[in-house]
Amino acid sequence: MSGFFASASSYDRFMGRFSKQLAAPFLDFVEAPAATSALDVGCGPGALTEVLRERVGTVSAVDPSPAFVDAVRAALPDVDTHVASAETLPFADGVFDLTVAQLVVHFMPDPVAGVAGMARVTRPGGVVAANAWDFAGGRGPLGVFERAALDLDPDAPTERELVGAGAGDLARVFGAAGIVDVRTGSITIGLEFATFEDWWEPFGLGVGPAGAYVASLGGEARTALSDRARELVGATPFRIDATAWAAVGTVPDDAGAGS
């Protein structure tokens, strides 16, 4: 998860501006009105956690980044927050009604194991849900950036091959993790930018694979990438639309401890 141990403020300026808009529509898609306890896995600085807290009585959150956990603790002190990954959740079996992961599955070292960990801490009959940007289809918030990078360097790294970033990926991961009655869909949000710099500047903060790639470039290469991205964006102001895949399913009633 290169680049995801940046500061919480850097993440918010880079991807948080999109994830904050995604949180509420995602929970609308999940449709879990009966949930009284929820866990946010890979909570980041708390975009989804904050919306969960508005809708669910008791909320816990985990993230492998200590900086992100500190940010959530400061902003939402009533949320039970821990430094942990999906594969090593510090909770007993079957304690949550709802377990969710926003923009996380495609960065898990083992997505099936990670989602199985989410299912383990969810009660039988409870709900597990996740989303991931449609990077494979070029419809994520990095679509323009990746097109610009590939135009200049066909070997530039992208997030298009990550598990979860393509059509049907989340459903397959959920099925392999033992989750049943899986329902899938897509969610599209958009963000307006007054100037090119408003959009481009956070790419220089080193957040995520895209930020790491920008940081690896020399001055001339970085300027060329910026110029090409400016050409693709076109006239300002402009809008970046971003589509995420989403999946929601149920932990089976016969799920055993540690399953």
Coordinates of C-alpha atoms in Angstrom, one line a residue:
M1 CA 0.0 0.0 0.0
S2 CA 2.7 2.4 -1.1
G3 CA 1.9 6.0 -0.3
F4 CA -0.9 5.3 2.1
F5 CA 1.2 6.2 5.2
A6 CA 1.1 9.9 4.2
S7 CA -0.5 12.4 6.6
A8 CA -4.3 12.5 6.9
S9 CA -4.5 16.0 5.5
S10 CA -2.5 15.0 2.4
Y11 CA -4.8 12.0 1.8
D12 CA -7.9 14.2 2.2
R13 CA -6.6 16.7 -0.3
F14 CA -5.8 13.9 -2.8
M15 CA -8.4 11.2 -2.6
G16 CA -10.5 12.3 0.4
R17 CA -12.2 14.9 -1.8
F18 CA -13.7 12.1 -3.8
S19 CA -14.2 9.5 -1.0
K20 CA -16.2 12.0 1.1
Q21 CA -18.7 12.4 -1.7
L22 CA -18.8 8.6 -2.2
A23 CA -19.6 7.7 1.4
A24 CA -23.3 8.6 1.7
P25 CA -24.3 7.1 -1.7
F26 CA -22.5 4.0 -0.8
L27 CA -24.4 3.5 2.4
D28 CA -27.6 4.3 0.6
F29 CA -26.7 1.4 -1.8
V30 CA -25.9 -0.9 1.1
E31 CA -29.4 -0.4 2.6
A32 CA -28.8 -1.7 6.2
P33 CA -31.3 0.4 8.2
A34 CA -31.5 -2.2 11.0
A35 CA -27.8 -2.1 11.8
T36 CA -27.0 -0.9 15.4
S37 CA -23.3 -1.7 15.3
A38 CA -20.9 -1.2 12.4
L39 CA -17.2 -1.5 11.6
D40 CA -15.3 0.6 9.0
V41 CA -12.3 -1.4 7.7
G42 CA -9.6 0.7 6.1
C43 CA -11.2 3.8 7.4
G44 CA -8.5 6.2 6.2
P45 CA -9.0 9.7 7.8
G46 CA -12.7 8.9 8.4
A47 CA -14.8 9.9 5.4
L48 CA -17.1 6.8 5.6
T49 CA -16.7 6.5 9.4
E50 CA -18.3 9.9 9.9
V51 CA -21.4 9.0 7.8
L52 CA -21.6 5.7 9.6
R53 CA -21.6 7.5 12.9
E54 CA -24.6 9.6 11.8
R55 CA -26.6 6.4 10.8
V56 CA -25.6 3.7 13.2
G57 CA -25.6 3.6 17.0
T58 CA -22.2 2.1 17.7
V59 CA -19.3 2.4 15.3
S60 CA -15.7 1.0 15.3
A61 CA -13.0 1.6 12.8
V62 CA -9.6 0.2 11.8
D63 CA -6.8 1.2 9.5
P64 CA -3.2 0.1 9.1
S65 CA -2.0 3.7 9.1
P66 CA -1.4 5.1 12.6
A67 CA -1.7 8.7 11.2
F68 CA -5.2 7.9 9.8
V69 CA -6.2 6.3 13.1
D70 CA -5.0 9.3 15.0
A71 CA -7.1 11.6 12.7
V72 CA -10.2 9.6 13.3
R73 CA -9.7 9.5 17.1
A74 CA -9.3 13.3 17.1
A75 CA -12.3 14.0 14.9
L76 CA -14.6 11.2 16.2
P77 CA -13.6 10.4 19.8
D78 CA -16.7 8.2 20.4
V79 CA -15.6 5.8 17.6
D80 CA -13.6 2.8 18.8
T81 CA -10.6 3.0 16.5
H82 CA -7.6 0.7 16.2
V83 CA -4.5 0.3 14.0
A84 CA -5.2 -3.0 12.2
S85 CA -5.7 -4.6 8.8
A86 CA -8.7 -6.6 7.5
E87 CA -6.8 -9.8 8.0
T88 CA -6.0 -9.1 11.6
L89 CA -9.1 -7.5 13.0
P90 CA -8.9 -7.1 16.8
F91 CA -12.5 -8.2 17.4
A92 CA -14.3 -11.4 18.4
D93 CA -16.4 -13.3 15.9
G94 CA -19.9 -12.1 15.0
V95 CA -19.9 -8.8 16.9
F96 CA -21.1 -6.3 14.2
D97 CA -24.3 -6.0 12.3
L98 CA -22.6 -4.3 9.4
T99 CA -19.0 -4.3 8.2
V100 CA -17.9 -2.1 5.4
A101 CA -14.8 -1.2 3.4
Q102 CA -14.5 1.8 1.2
L103 CA -11.8 1.9 -1.5
V104 CA -9.8 -0.7 0.3
V105 CA -10.3 -4.2 -1.1
H106 CA -8.2 -3.6 -4.2
F107 CA -5.2 -2.7 -1.9
M108 CA -5.5 -5.7 0.4
P109 CA -2.6 -8.1 0.0
D110 CA -5.1 -10.9 -0.1
P111 CA -8.6 -9.6 -0.9
V112 CA -10.4 -12.9 -0.2
A113 CA -8.7 -13.2 3.2
G114 CA -9.4 -9.6 3.9
V115 CA -13.1 -9.9 3.1
A116 CA -13.3 -13.2 5.0
G117 CA -11.9 -11.3 8.0
M118 CA -14.7 -8.8 7.6
A119 CA -17.2 -11.6 7.5
R120 CA -15.7 -13.3 10.6
V121 CA -16.5 -10.3 12.8
T122 CA -20.0 -9.8 11.4
R123 CA -22.9 -11.7 12.9
P124 CA -24.7 -14.5 11.0
G125 CA -27.3 -12.7 8.9
G126 CA -25.3 -9.5 9.1
V127 CA -24.2 -7.4 6.2
V128 CA -20.7 -7.0 4.6
A129 CA -20.2 -4.4 1.9
A130 CA -17.3 -2.8 -0.1
N131 CA -16.6 -0.5 -3.0
A132 CA -13.7 0.1 -5.3
W133 CA -13.1 2.6 -8.0
D134 CA -13.5 1.3 -11.6
F135 CA -9.9 1.8 -12.4
A136 CA -10.0 -1.1 -14.9
G137 CA -12.6 0.7 -16.9
G138 CA -10.8 4.1 -16.7
R139 CA -13.7 5.6 -14.8
G140 CA -12.1 6.2 -11.4
P141 CA -11.0 9.6 -10.3
L142 CA -7.5 8.9 -11.7
G143 CA -8.7 8.2 -15.2
V144 CA -7.3 11.5 -16.7
F145 CA -4.1 11.2 -14.8
E146 CA -3.5 7.6 -16.0
R147 CA -4.2 8.5 -19.6
A148 CA -1.7 11.3 -19.4
A149 CA 0.9 9.0 -17.8
L150 CA 0.4 6.2 -20.3
D151 CA 0.6 8.6 -23.2
L152 CA 4.1 9.6 -22.2
D153 CA 5.2 6.3 -20.7
P154 CA 3.5 3.1 -21.8
D155 CA 5.1 1.3 -18.8
A156 CA 3.8 3.8 -16.2
P157 CA 2.2 1.9 -13.3
T158 CA -1.6 2.1 -13.0
E159 CA -4.2 0.7 -10.6
R160 CA -6.1 -1.0 -13.5
E161 CA -5.0 -4.5 -12.7
L162 CA -5.8 -4.5 -9.0
V163 CA -8.3 -7.1 -7.8
G164 CA -11.6 -5.3 -7.2
A165 CA -11.0 -2.6 -9.7
G166 CA -12.8 -4.4 -12.6
A167 CA -16.4 -5.4 -13.4
G168 CA -17.4 -8.5 -11.4
D169 CA -14.3 -8.5 -9.2
L170 CA -16.0 -7.7 -5.9
A171 CA -18.7 -10.3 -6.5
R172 CA -16.1 -12.9 -7.1
V173 CA -14.1 -11.9 -4.0
F174 CA -17.3 -11.9 -1.8
G175 CA -18.3 -15.3 -3.1
A176 CA -14.8 -16.8 -2.4
A177 CA -15.0 -15.3 1.1
G178 CA -18.2 -17.2 1.8
I179 CA -20.6 -14.3 1.6
V180 CA -24.0 -15.0 0.2
D181 CA -26.9 -13.2 -1.5
V182 CA -24.4 -10.8 -3.1
R183 CA -25.8 -7.7 -4.8
T184 CA -23.6 -5.5 -7.0
G185 CA -23.9 -2.1 -8.7
S186 CA -22.0 1.1 -9.5
I187 CA -22.0 4.5 -8.0
T188 CA -21.0 7.7 -9.8
I189 CA -20.0 11.0 -8.1
G190 CA -18.4 14.1 -9.5
L191 CA -16.2 17.0 -8.4
E192 CA -15.9 20.4 -9.9
F193 CA -12.5 22.1 -10.2
A194 CA -12.2 25.9 -10.8
T195 CA -8.6 25.6 -12.1
F196 CA -6.2 22.9 -13.3
E197 CA -4.0 23.6 -10.3
D198 CA -6.8 22.8 -7.9
W199 CA -6.9 19.3 -9.3
W200 CA -3.2 18.7 -10.1
E201 CA -1.5 20.0 -7.0
P202 CA -2.5 17.1 -4.6
F203 CA -0.8 14.6 -7.0
G204 CA 2.5 16.1 -5.7
L205 CA 1.8 15.0 -2.1
G206 CA 3.0 11.5 -2.6
V207 CA -0.3 9.8 -1.7
G208 CA -1.0 6.3 -3.2
P209 CA 0.5 4.7 -6.2
A210 CA -0.2 7.8 -8.4
G211 CA 1.5 10.1 -5.9
A212 CA 4.5 7.7 -5.6
Y213 CA 4.8 7.7 -9.4
V214 CA 4.8 11.6 -9.6
A215 CA 7.4 11.7 -6.8
S216 CA 9.6 9.3 -8.8
L217 CA 9.8 11.6 -11.8
G218 CA 12.5 14.2 -12.5
G219 CA 11.6 17.8 -13.0
E220 CA 11.2 17.7 -16.8
A221 CA 9.2 14.4 -16.8
R222 CA 6.9 15.8 -14.1
T223 CA 6.4 19.0 -16.1
A224 CA 5.6 16.9 -19.3
L225 CA 3.1 14.9 -17.3
S226 CA 1.4 18.0 -16.0
D227 CA 1.3 19.6 -19.5
R228 CA -0.3 16.4 -21.0
A229 CA -2.8 16.2 -18.2
R230 CA -3.7 19.9 -18.7
E231 CA -4.3 19.2 -22.4
L232 CA -6.6 16.3 -21.6
V233 CA -8.6 18.3 -19.0
G234 CA -9.2 21.1 -21.4
A235 CA -10.9 24.3 -20.6
T236 CA -11.5 25.3 -17.0
P237 CA -13.6 25.1 -14.9
F238 CA -14.0 21.3 -15.4
R239 CA -15.6 18.3 -13.7
I240 CA -14.1 14.9 -12.9
D241 CA -16.6 12.1 -12.7
A242 CA -15.7 9.0 -10.8
T243 CA -17.5 5.6 -10.7
A244 CA -17.0 3.0 -8.1
W245 CA -18.1 -0.7 -8.1
A246 CA -20.0 -1.7 -5.0
A247 CA -21.0 -5.1 -3.6
V248 CA -23.1 -6.0 -0.6
G249 CA -23.9 -9.4 0.8
T250 CA -24.9 -11.4 3.9
V251 CA -22.9 -13.6 6.3
P252 CA -24.6 -17.0 6.1
D253 CA -26.6 -18.2 9.2
D254 CA -24.5 -21.3 9.4
A255 CA -21.2 -19.4 9.5
G256 CA -19.0 -21.0 12.1
A257 CA -16.6 -19.3 14.4
G258 CA -13.5 -18.2 12.7
S259 CA -15.0 -18.8 9.2

